[in-house]
Coordinates of C-alpha atoms in Angstrom, one line a residue:
R1 CA -58.4 11.1 -6.6
A2 CA -54.8 10.2 -5.7
P3 CA -52.2 13.3 -6.2
P4 CA -49.6 12.7 -8.6
C5 CA -47.1 10.4 -7.6
H6 CA -48.6 8.9 -4.7
G7 CA -51.2 6.5 -6.1
G8 CA -53.2 5.2 -9.1
G9 CA -50.8 2.4 -10.0
R10 CA -47.7 2.4 -12.1
G11 CA -49.1 4.0 -15.0
F12 CA -51.6 6.4 -13.2
K13 CA -51.3 9.8 -15.0
S14 CA -52.6 12.9 -13.3
H15 CA -55.0 15.3 -15.1
R16 CA -52.6 18.0 -14.1
S17 CA -49.5 16.1 -15.7
R18 CA -49.2 13.5 -18.3
I19 CA -45.3 12.7 -17.5
C20 CA -45.6 11.9 -13.7
Y21 CA -45.1 8.4 -12.7
N22 CA -44.5 6.5 -9.6
N23 CA -41.1 5.5 -11.2
I24 CA -38.3 7.5 -9.5
G25 CA -36.3 7.7 -12.9
R26 CA -39.5 9.1 -14.6
C27 CA -41.0 11.4 -12.0
P28 CA -39.6 14.8 -12.6
I29 CA -40.5 15.6 -8.7
K30 CA -38.7 12.7 -7.5
R31 CA -35.9 13.2 -10.0
E32 CA -35.5 16.8 -8.8
K33 CA -35.4 15.7 -5.1
R34 CA -32.7 13.2 -6.0
K35 CA -30.7 15.8 -7.8
Q36 CA -31.2 18.2 -4.8
M37 CA -29.7 15.5 -2.4
E38 CA -26.6 14.9 -4.7
E39 CA -25.9 18.4 -4.7
T40 CA -26.2 18.5 -0.9
A41 CA -23.8 15.7 -0.7
V42 CA -21.4 17.5 -2.9
Y43 CA -21.6 20.7 -1.2
S44 CA -21.6 19.4 2.4
M45 CA -18.1 19.8 4.7
P46 CA -17.3 19.4 8.0
R47 CA -16.8 22.7 10.3
I48 CA -14.3 24.0 12.9
G49 CA -14.9 22.1 15.9
D50 CA -16.1 18.9 14.1
K51 CA -14.4 15.5 14.2
A52 CA -12.3 15.1 11.3
P53 CA -14.1 12.6 9.1
E54 CA -12.7 9.0 9.0
F55 CA -11.7 7.3 6.0
K56 CA -9.2 4.8 4.7
A57 CA -7.1 5.3 1.8
V58 CA -4.1 4.1 -0.7
T59 CA -1.4 6.7 -0.7
T60 CA 2.1 7.1 -1.9
Q61 CA 3.4 6.0 1.4
G62 CA 1.2 3.1 1.8
E63 CA -2.5 2.7 3.3
I64 CA -3.6 5.2 6.2
N65 CA -6.5 5.2 8.4
F66 CA -7.4 8.6 9.1
P67 CA -7.2 10.5 11.5
A68 CA -6.5 7.2 13.7
D69 CA -3.1 7.0 12.6
Y70 CA -2.4 10.4 13.7
S71 CA -3.6 10.3 17.0
G72 CA -1.5 12.6 19.2
N73 CA -0.2 14.6 16.4
W74 CA -1.4 17.8 14.7
V75 CA -2.1 17.1 11.0
I76 CA -2.4 19.3 8.0
L77 CA -4.7 17.7 5.5
F78 CA -4.6 19.5 2.3
S79 CA -6.0 18.9 -1.5
H80 CA -4.7 20.0 -4.8
P81 CA -6.4 20.2 -8.2
A82 CA -4.4 17.9 -10.2
D83 CA -0.8 16.2 -10.8
F84 CA 1.4 17.8 -13.3
T85 CA 0.1 21.3 -12.9
P86 CA 2.4 24.3 -12.3
V87 CA 0.8 25.8 -9.3
C88 CA 0.4 22.4 -7.5
T89 CA 4.0 21.6 -8.2
T90 CA 5.1 24.8 -6.5
E91 CA 3.0 24.1 -3.5
F92 CA 4.4 20.5 -3.1
M93 CA 7.9 21.8 -3.2
T94 CA 7.2 24.2 -0.5
F95 CA 5.5 22.0 1.6
A96 CA 8.1 19.1 1.1
S97 CA 10.9 21.9 2.0
M98 CA 9.3 22.9 5.1
M99 CA 8.2 19.2 6.4
D100 CA 11.1 19.3 9.1
E101 CA 9.7 22.7 10.4
F102 CA 6.3 21.1 10.6
K103 CA 7.8 18.0 12.4
E104 CA 9.2 20.4 14.8
L105 CA 5.7 21.4 15.8
N106 CA 4.6 17.8 15.9
T107 CA 2.6 18.3 12.7
E108 CA 2.3 15.8 10.0
L109 CA 1.4 16.6 6.3
V110 CA -1.2 14.5 4.1
G111 CA -2.0 15.4 0.7
L112 CA -4.6 14.6 -1.8
S113 CA -6.0 15.0 -5.4
I114 CA -8.5 13.2 -7.6
D115 CA -5.7 11.3 -9.3
G116 CA -4.4 7.7 -9.4
L117 CA -1.5 6.3 -7.7
F118 CA 0.9 5.9 -10.6
S119 CA 0.2 9.4 -11.6
H120 CA 1.0 10.5 -8.3
I121 CA 4.3 8.6 -8.3
A122 CA 5.0 10.0 -11.7
W123 CA 4.5 13.5 -10.8
L124 CA 6.7 13.3 -7.5
R125 CA 9.7 11.5 -9.5
T126 CA 9.6 14.5 -11.9
I127 CA 9.2 17.0 -9.2
K128 CA 12.4 15.6 -7.9
E129 CA 14.4 14.9 -11.0
K130 CA 13.6 17.9 -13.3
I131 CA 12.1 20.8 -11.3
E132 CA 14.1 23.9 -9.6
F133 CA 12.0 26.5 -8.3
K134 CA 13.1 29.3 -6.1
G135 CA 16.2 27.7 -5.1
M136 CA 14.4 24.4 -4.1
K137 CA 15.8 21.4 -6.3
D138 CA 16.1 17.8 -5.8
V139 CA 13.0 18.0 -3.6
E140 CA 11.7 14.7 -2.4
V141 CA 8.1 14.4 -1.2
T142 CA 7.9 11.8 1.4
F143 CA 4.7 12.8 3.1
P144 CA 1.5 10.7 1.9
L145 CA -0.4 11.7 -1.1
I146 CA -4.0 10.0 -1.3
E147 CA -5.2 8.4 -4.3
D148 CA -8.7 9.6 -4.4
I149 CA -10.1 8.9 -7.9
T150 CA -13.5 8.1 -6.7
M151 CA -13.6 11.7 -4.8
E152 CA -14.8 9.7 -1.8
V153 CA -12.3 11.9 0.7
A154 CA -12.9 15.2 -1.2
T155 CA -16.7 14.9 -0.9
K156 CA -16.5 14.0 2.7
Y157 CA -14.3 17.1 3.4
G158 CA -16.5 19.4 0.8
M159 CA -13.0 19.8 -1.5
I160 CA -15.2 20.0 -4.4
M161 CA -16.7 23.3 -5.4
P162 CA -18.6 22.8 -8.6
G163 CA -18.6 26.7 -9.2
E164 CA -14.5 26.3 -9.8
D165 CA -14.7 22.8 -11.0
S166 CA -16.8 19.6 -10.5
T167 CA -13.9 16.9 -11.0
K168 CA -11.0 18.7 -9.2
A169 CA -10.5 19.5 -5.8
V170 CA -9.9 23.1 -4.9
R171 CA -6.9 24.1 -2.5
A172 CA -8.4 23.2 0.8
V173 CA -6.4 23.1 4.1
F174 CA -7.5 21.5 7.2
I175 CA -5.6 21.8 10.5
I176 CA -6.6 18.9 12.6
D177 CA -5.5 18.8 16.4
P178 CA -4.0 15.6 18.1
N179 CA -7.6 14.7 19.2
G180 CA -8.8 14.6 15.6
I181 CA -10.9 17.9 15.9
I182 CA -10.7 20.3 12.9
R183 CA -9.2 23.5 14.2
T184 CA -8.9 25.6 11.1
I185 CA -10.0 25.6 7.3
L186 CA -8.5 27.4 4.6
Y187 CA -9.7 27.6 1.1
Y188 CA -7.8 28.9 -2.0
P189 CA -9.3 28.9 -5.6
L190 CA -7.5 26.7 -8.4
S191 CA -5.7 29.7 -9.7
I192 CA -4.1 30.9 -6.3
G193 CA -1.1 29.2 -4.6
R194 CA -1.5 29.0 -0.7
N195 CA 0.4 31.2 1.6
F196 CA 2.7 28.7 3.5
D197 CA 3.9 31.1 6.0
E198 CA 0.4 31.7 7.1
I199 CA -0.3 28.0 7.4
K200 CA 2.6 27.6 9.7
R201 CA 1.7 30.6 11.7
A202 CA -1.9 29.3 12.2
V203 CA -0.4 25.7 13.7
I204 CA 1.9 27.6 16.0
A205 CA -0.9 30.1 17.1
L206 CA -3.3 27.2 17.6
Q207 CA -0.7 25.4 19.8
A208 CA 0.2 28.6 21.7
T209 CA -3.2 29.8 22.5
D210 CA -4.2 26.2 23.7
A211 CA -1.0 26.0 25.9
L212 CA -1.2 29.4 27.2
S213 CA -4.9 30.1 27.6
L214 CA -4.4 33.3 25.5
A215 CA -5.5 34.7 22.2
A216 CA -3.6 35.5 19.3
P217 CA -4.3 39.0 17.9
A218 CA -4.2 40.3 14.2
D219 CA -0.9 39.0 12.3
W220 CA 0.4 37.8 15.6
R221 CA 3.9 36.3 15.6
P222 CA 5.8 34.2 18.3
G223 CA 7.4 37.1 20.8
D224 CA 4.4 39.3 19.8
E225 CA 1.8 40.4 22.9
M226 CA -1.1 38.1 23.3
I227 CA -4.4 38.7 24.4
I228 CA -5.8 38.0 27.9
P229 CA -9.4 36.5 27.7
T230 CA -12.2 39.1 28.4
P231 CA -13.3 39.1 32.0
G232 CA -16.5 37.2 32.8
S233 CA -17.9 39.4 35.6
C234 CA -18.0 43.2 36.6
G235 CA -15.9 42.7 39.5
V236 CA -13.1 41.2 37.2
A237 CA -13.3 43.7 34.8
K238 CA -12.9 46.5 37.4
D239 CA -9.7 44.8 39.1
R240 CA -8.2 44.6 35.6
V241 CA -8.7 48.1 34.8
E242 CA -7.5 49.4 38.2
A243 CA -4.4 46.9 38.4
D244 CA -0.9 47.8 37.4
E245 CA 1.0 44.7 36.5
D246 CA 4.2 44.3 34.9
G247 CA 4.0 42.8 31.2
K248 CA 0.5 43.8 30.9
T249 CA -1.3 46.5 29.0
V250 CA -4.7 47.2 29.5
Y251 CA -6.6 49.2 26.8
D252 CA -10.2 48.9 28.2
W253 CA -12.0 46.6 30.5
F254 CA -12.6 44.0 27.5
F255 CA -9.1 44.4 26.0
A256 CA -5.9 43.5 27.8
T257 CA -2.5 42.0 26.5
K258 CA 0.3 40.3 27.9
K259 CA 3.9 39.8 26.9
V260 CA 4.9 36.5 26.0
S261 CA 8.5 36.1 24.6
E262 CA 9.3 33.9 21.7
E263 CA 11.1 31.4 23.9
E264 CA 8.3 31.1 26.2
V265 CA 5.9 30.3 23.4
F266 CA 8.0 27.5 22.2
E267 CA 8.6 26.3 25.6
A268 CA 5.0 26.0 26.1
I269 CA 3.8 24.2 22.9
K270 CA 6.7 21.6 23.1
K271 CA 5.4 20.6 26.8

């Protein structure tokens, strides 16, 4: 006898189940499998080191082709839960106020929420005309804000977290390098605003470690010592421990730092 859902014709009923049909919509086994596939699509997200997923979108600054339009630039792609919400308003005012600082780091900003274009425009106008917060006033948001009412982009980037909300993006941050590679991912829940000093610090640290072939220790800031890569052989490890070089501190064979001034850091990342 053919097993349930695999034979016996459209109306075939198993002796074990009287509700199992070949029709996908009526078969509980296939229906459950389809549900699992849909859940997988919602939870999927790119990882550090992956190519940034491509998309075309309408924004408050016109259409964009991402990440192709930003080739050669660093990009911060970030999502927010909804327009006309207080935490998001403080975040957009902060990002807009720091926009020139990010441009000095060859870094562009691109925002996203699951709202329509007209909602975006009305909200950004309200921010400029009515909101004053922590000394920020008359703030004009000129970076693109993506319309994503279909949730296509948010789904591609894993910005929807059903445990938080199934129809709103969480506060996701993707730092993407000039080659379109995702280098850092930060996630915040709906109730907590982002730390923008940390986002800027991460951009600088990524650029500095790339340019200098060094690593950044905990709480690193430009001007702090940086970590020299771990030796790849016993001979190099021995030489490191025994060497006495100016500007270097050797704690043990695997852990050594080098003095790099703030000026050297910014000279290196601007080359």
